[in-house]
mmCIF file with all atom_site columns, C-alpha atoms in Angstrom:
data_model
loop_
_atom_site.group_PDB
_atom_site.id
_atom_site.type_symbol
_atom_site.label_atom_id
_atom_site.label_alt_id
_atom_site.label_comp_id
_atom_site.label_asym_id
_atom_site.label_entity_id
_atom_site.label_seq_id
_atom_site.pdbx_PDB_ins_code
_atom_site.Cartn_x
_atom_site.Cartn_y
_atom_site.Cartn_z
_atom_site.occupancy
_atom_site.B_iso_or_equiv
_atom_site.pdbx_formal_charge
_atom_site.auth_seq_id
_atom_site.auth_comp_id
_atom_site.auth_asym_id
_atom_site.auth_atom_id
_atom_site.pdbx_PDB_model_num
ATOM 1  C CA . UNK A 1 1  ? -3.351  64.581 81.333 1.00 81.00 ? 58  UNK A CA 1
ATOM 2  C CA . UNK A 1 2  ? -4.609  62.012 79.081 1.00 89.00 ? 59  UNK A CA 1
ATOM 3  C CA . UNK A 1 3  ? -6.486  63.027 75.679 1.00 92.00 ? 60  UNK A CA 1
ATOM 4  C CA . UNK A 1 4  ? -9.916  61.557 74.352 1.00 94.00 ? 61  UNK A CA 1
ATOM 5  C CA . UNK A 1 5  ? -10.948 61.703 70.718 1.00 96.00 ? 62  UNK A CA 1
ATOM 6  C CA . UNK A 1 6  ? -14.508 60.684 71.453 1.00 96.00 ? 63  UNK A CA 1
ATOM 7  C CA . UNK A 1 7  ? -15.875 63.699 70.301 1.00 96.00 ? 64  UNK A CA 1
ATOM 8  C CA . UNK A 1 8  ? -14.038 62.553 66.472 1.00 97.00 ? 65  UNK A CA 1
ATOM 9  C CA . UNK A 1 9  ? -15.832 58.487 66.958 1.00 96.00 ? 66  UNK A CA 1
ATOM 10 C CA . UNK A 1 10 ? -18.973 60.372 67.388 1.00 97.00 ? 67  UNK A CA 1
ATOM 11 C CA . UNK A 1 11 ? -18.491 62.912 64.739 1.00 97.00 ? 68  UNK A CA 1
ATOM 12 C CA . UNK A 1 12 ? -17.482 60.565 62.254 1.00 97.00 ? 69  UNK A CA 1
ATOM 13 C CA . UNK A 1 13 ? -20.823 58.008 63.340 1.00 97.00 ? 70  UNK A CA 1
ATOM 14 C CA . UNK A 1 14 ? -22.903 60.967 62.845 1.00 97.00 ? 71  UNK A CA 1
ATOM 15 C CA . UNK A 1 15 ? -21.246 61.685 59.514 1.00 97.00 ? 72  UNK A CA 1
ATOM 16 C CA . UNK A 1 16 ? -21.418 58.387 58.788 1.00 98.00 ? 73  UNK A CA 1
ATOM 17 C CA . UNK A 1 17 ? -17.626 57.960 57.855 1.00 97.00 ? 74  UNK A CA 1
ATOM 18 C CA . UNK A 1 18 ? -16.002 54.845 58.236 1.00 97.00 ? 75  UNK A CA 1
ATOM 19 C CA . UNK A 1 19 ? -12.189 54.179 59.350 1.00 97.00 ? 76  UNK A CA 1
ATOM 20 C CA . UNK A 1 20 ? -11.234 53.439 55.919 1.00 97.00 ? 77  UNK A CA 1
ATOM 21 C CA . UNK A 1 21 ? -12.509 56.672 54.768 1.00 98.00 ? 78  UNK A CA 1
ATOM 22 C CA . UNK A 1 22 ? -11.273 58.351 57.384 1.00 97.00 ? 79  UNK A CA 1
ATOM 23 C CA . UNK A 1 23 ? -8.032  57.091 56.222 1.00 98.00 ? 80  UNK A CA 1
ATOM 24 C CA . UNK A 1 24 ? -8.171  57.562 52.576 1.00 97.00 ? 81  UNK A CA 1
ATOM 25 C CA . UNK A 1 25 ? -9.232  61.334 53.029 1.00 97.00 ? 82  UNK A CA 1
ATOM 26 C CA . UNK A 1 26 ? -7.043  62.221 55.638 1.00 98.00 ? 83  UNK A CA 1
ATOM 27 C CA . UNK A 1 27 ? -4.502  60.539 54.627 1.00 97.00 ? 84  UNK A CA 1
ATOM 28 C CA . UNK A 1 28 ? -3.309  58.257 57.927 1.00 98.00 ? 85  UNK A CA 1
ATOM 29 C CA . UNK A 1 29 ? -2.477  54.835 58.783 1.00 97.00 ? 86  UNK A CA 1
ATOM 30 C CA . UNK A 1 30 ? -4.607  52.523 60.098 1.00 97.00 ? 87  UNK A CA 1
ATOM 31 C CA . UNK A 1 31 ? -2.168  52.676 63.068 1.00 97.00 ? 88  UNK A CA 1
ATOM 32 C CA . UNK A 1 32 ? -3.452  56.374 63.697 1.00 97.00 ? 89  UNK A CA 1
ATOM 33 C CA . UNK A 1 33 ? -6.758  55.025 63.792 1.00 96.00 ? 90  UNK A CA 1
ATOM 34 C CA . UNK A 1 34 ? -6.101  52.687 66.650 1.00 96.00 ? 91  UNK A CA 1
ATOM 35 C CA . UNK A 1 35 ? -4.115  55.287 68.515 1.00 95.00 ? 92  UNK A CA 1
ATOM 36 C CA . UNK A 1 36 ? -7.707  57.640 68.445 1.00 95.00 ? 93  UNK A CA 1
ATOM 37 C CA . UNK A 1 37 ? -9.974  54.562 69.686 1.00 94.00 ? 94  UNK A CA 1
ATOM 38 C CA . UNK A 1 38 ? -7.212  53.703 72.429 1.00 93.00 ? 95  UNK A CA 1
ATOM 39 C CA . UNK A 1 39 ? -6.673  57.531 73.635 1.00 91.00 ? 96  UNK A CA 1
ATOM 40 C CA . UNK A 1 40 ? -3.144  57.406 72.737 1.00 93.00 ? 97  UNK A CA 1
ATOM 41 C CA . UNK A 1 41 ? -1.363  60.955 71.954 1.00 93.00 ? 98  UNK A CA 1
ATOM 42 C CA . UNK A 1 42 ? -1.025  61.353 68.261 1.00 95.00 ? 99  UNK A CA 1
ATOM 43 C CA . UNK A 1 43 ? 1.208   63.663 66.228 1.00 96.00 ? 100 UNK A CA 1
ATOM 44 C CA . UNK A 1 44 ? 0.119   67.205 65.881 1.00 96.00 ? 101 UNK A CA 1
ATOM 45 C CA . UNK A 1 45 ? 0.594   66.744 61.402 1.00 97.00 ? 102 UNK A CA 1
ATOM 46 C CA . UNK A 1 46 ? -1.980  63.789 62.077 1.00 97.00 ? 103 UNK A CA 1
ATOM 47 C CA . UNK A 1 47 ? -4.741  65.608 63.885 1.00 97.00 ? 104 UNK A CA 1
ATOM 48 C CA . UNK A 1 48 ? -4.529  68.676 61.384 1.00 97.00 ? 105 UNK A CA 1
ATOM 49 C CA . UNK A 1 49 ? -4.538  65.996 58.786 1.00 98.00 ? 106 UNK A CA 1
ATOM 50 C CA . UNK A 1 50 ? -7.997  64.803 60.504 1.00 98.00 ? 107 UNK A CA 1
ATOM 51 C CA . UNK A 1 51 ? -9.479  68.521 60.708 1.00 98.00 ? 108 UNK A CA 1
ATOM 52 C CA . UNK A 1 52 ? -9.005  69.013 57.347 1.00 98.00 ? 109 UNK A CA 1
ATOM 53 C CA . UNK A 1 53 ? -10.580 65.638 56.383 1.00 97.00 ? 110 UNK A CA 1
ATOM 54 C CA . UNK A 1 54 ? -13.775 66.154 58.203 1.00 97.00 ? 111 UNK A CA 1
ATOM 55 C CA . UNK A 1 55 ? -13.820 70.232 57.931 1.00 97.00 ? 112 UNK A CA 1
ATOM 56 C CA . UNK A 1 56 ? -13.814 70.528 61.691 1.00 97.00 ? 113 UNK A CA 1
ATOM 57 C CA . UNK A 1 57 ? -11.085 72.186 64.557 1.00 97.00 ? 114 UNK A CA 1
ATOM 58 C CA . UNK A 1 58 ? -8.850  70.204 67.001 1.00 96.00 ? 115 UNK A CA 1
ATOM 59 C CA . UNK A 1 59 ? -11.400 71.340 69.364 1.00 96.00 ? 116 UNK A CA 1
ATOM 60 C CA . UNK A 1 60 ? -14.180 69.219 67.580 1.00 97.00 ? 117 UNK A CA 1
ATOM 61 C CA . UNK A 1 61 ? -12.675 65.980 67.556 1.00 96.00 ? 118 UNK A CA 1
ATOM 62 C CA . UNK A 1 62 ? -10.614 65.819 71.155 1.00 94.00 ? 119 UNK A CA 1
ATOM 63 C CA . UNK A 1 63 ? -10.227 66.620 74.445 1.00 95.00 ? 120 UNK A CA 1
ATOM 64 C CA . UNK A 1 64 ? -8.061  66.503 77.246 1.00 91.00 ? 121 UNK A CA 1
ATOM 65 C CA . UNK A 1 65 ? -9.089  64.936 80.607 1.00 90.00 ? 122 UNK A CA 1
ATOM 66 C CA . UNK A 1 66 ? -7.235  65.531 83.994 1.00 87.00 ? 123 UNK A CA 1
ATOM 67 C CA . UNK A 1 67 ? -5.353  62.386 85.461 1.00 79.00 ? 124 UNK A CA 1
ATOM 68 C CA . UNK A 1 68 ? -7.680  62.309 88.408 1.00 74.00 ? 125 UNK A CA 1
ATOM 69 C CA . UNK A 1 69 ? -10.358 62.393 85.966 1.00 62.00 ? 126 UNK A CA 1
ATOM 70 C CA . UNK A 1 70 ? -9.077  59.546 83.938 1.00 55.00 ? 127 UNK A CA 1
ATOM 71 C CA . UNK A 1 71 ? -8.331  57.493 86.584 1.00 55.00 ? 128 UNK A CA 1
ATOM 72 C CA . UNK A 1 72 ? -11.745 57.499 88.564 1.00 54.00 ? 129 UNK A CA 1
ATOM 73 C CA . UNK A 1 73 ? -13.448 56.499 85.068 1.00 55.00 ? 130 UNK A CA 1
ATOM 74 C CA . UNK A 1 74 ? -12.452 52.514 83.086 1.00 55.00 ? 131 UNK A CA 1
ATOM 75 C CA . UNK A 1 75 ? -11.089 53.051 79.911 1.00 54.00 ? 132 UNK A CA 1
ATOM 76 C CA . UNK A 1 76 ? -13.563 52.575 76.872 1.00 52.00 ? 133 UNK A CA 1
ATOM 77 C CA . UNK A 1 77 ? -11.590 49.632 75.055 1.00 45.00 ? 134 UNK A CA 1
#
């Protein structure tokens, strides 16, 4: 299974949030930030870190996607 955190880009576009700010209020490194626009698996500390930050559940800001799913559809880069 791979993960998306879509749902958090788009949450944080509508809340007009920026990656810095993201940062600052949930306190993560900018290499967190790259993780979530590449789809990489980030620690579980991190995303509760993120929920708190933008008053929102794991649910909100990710999903997981089935490998055949992930593989019939390019990677946003």
């Amino acid at each position: 299974m791979a993960v998306s955190y879509k749902r958090l880009l788009h949450m944080m576009i509508e809340r007009d949030i920026s990656n810095g700010q993201l940062m600052r209020e949930a306190r993560i490194s900018a290499n967190i930030i790259t993780k979530l626009k590449c789809g990489q698996y980030i620690a579980l500390d991190k995303v509760e870190s993120i929920c708190r930050a933008m008053n929102c559940t794991p649910n909100d800001i990710l999903e997981f996607i089935s490998d055949d799913e992930s593989e019939a559809k390019p990677h946003d880069a």
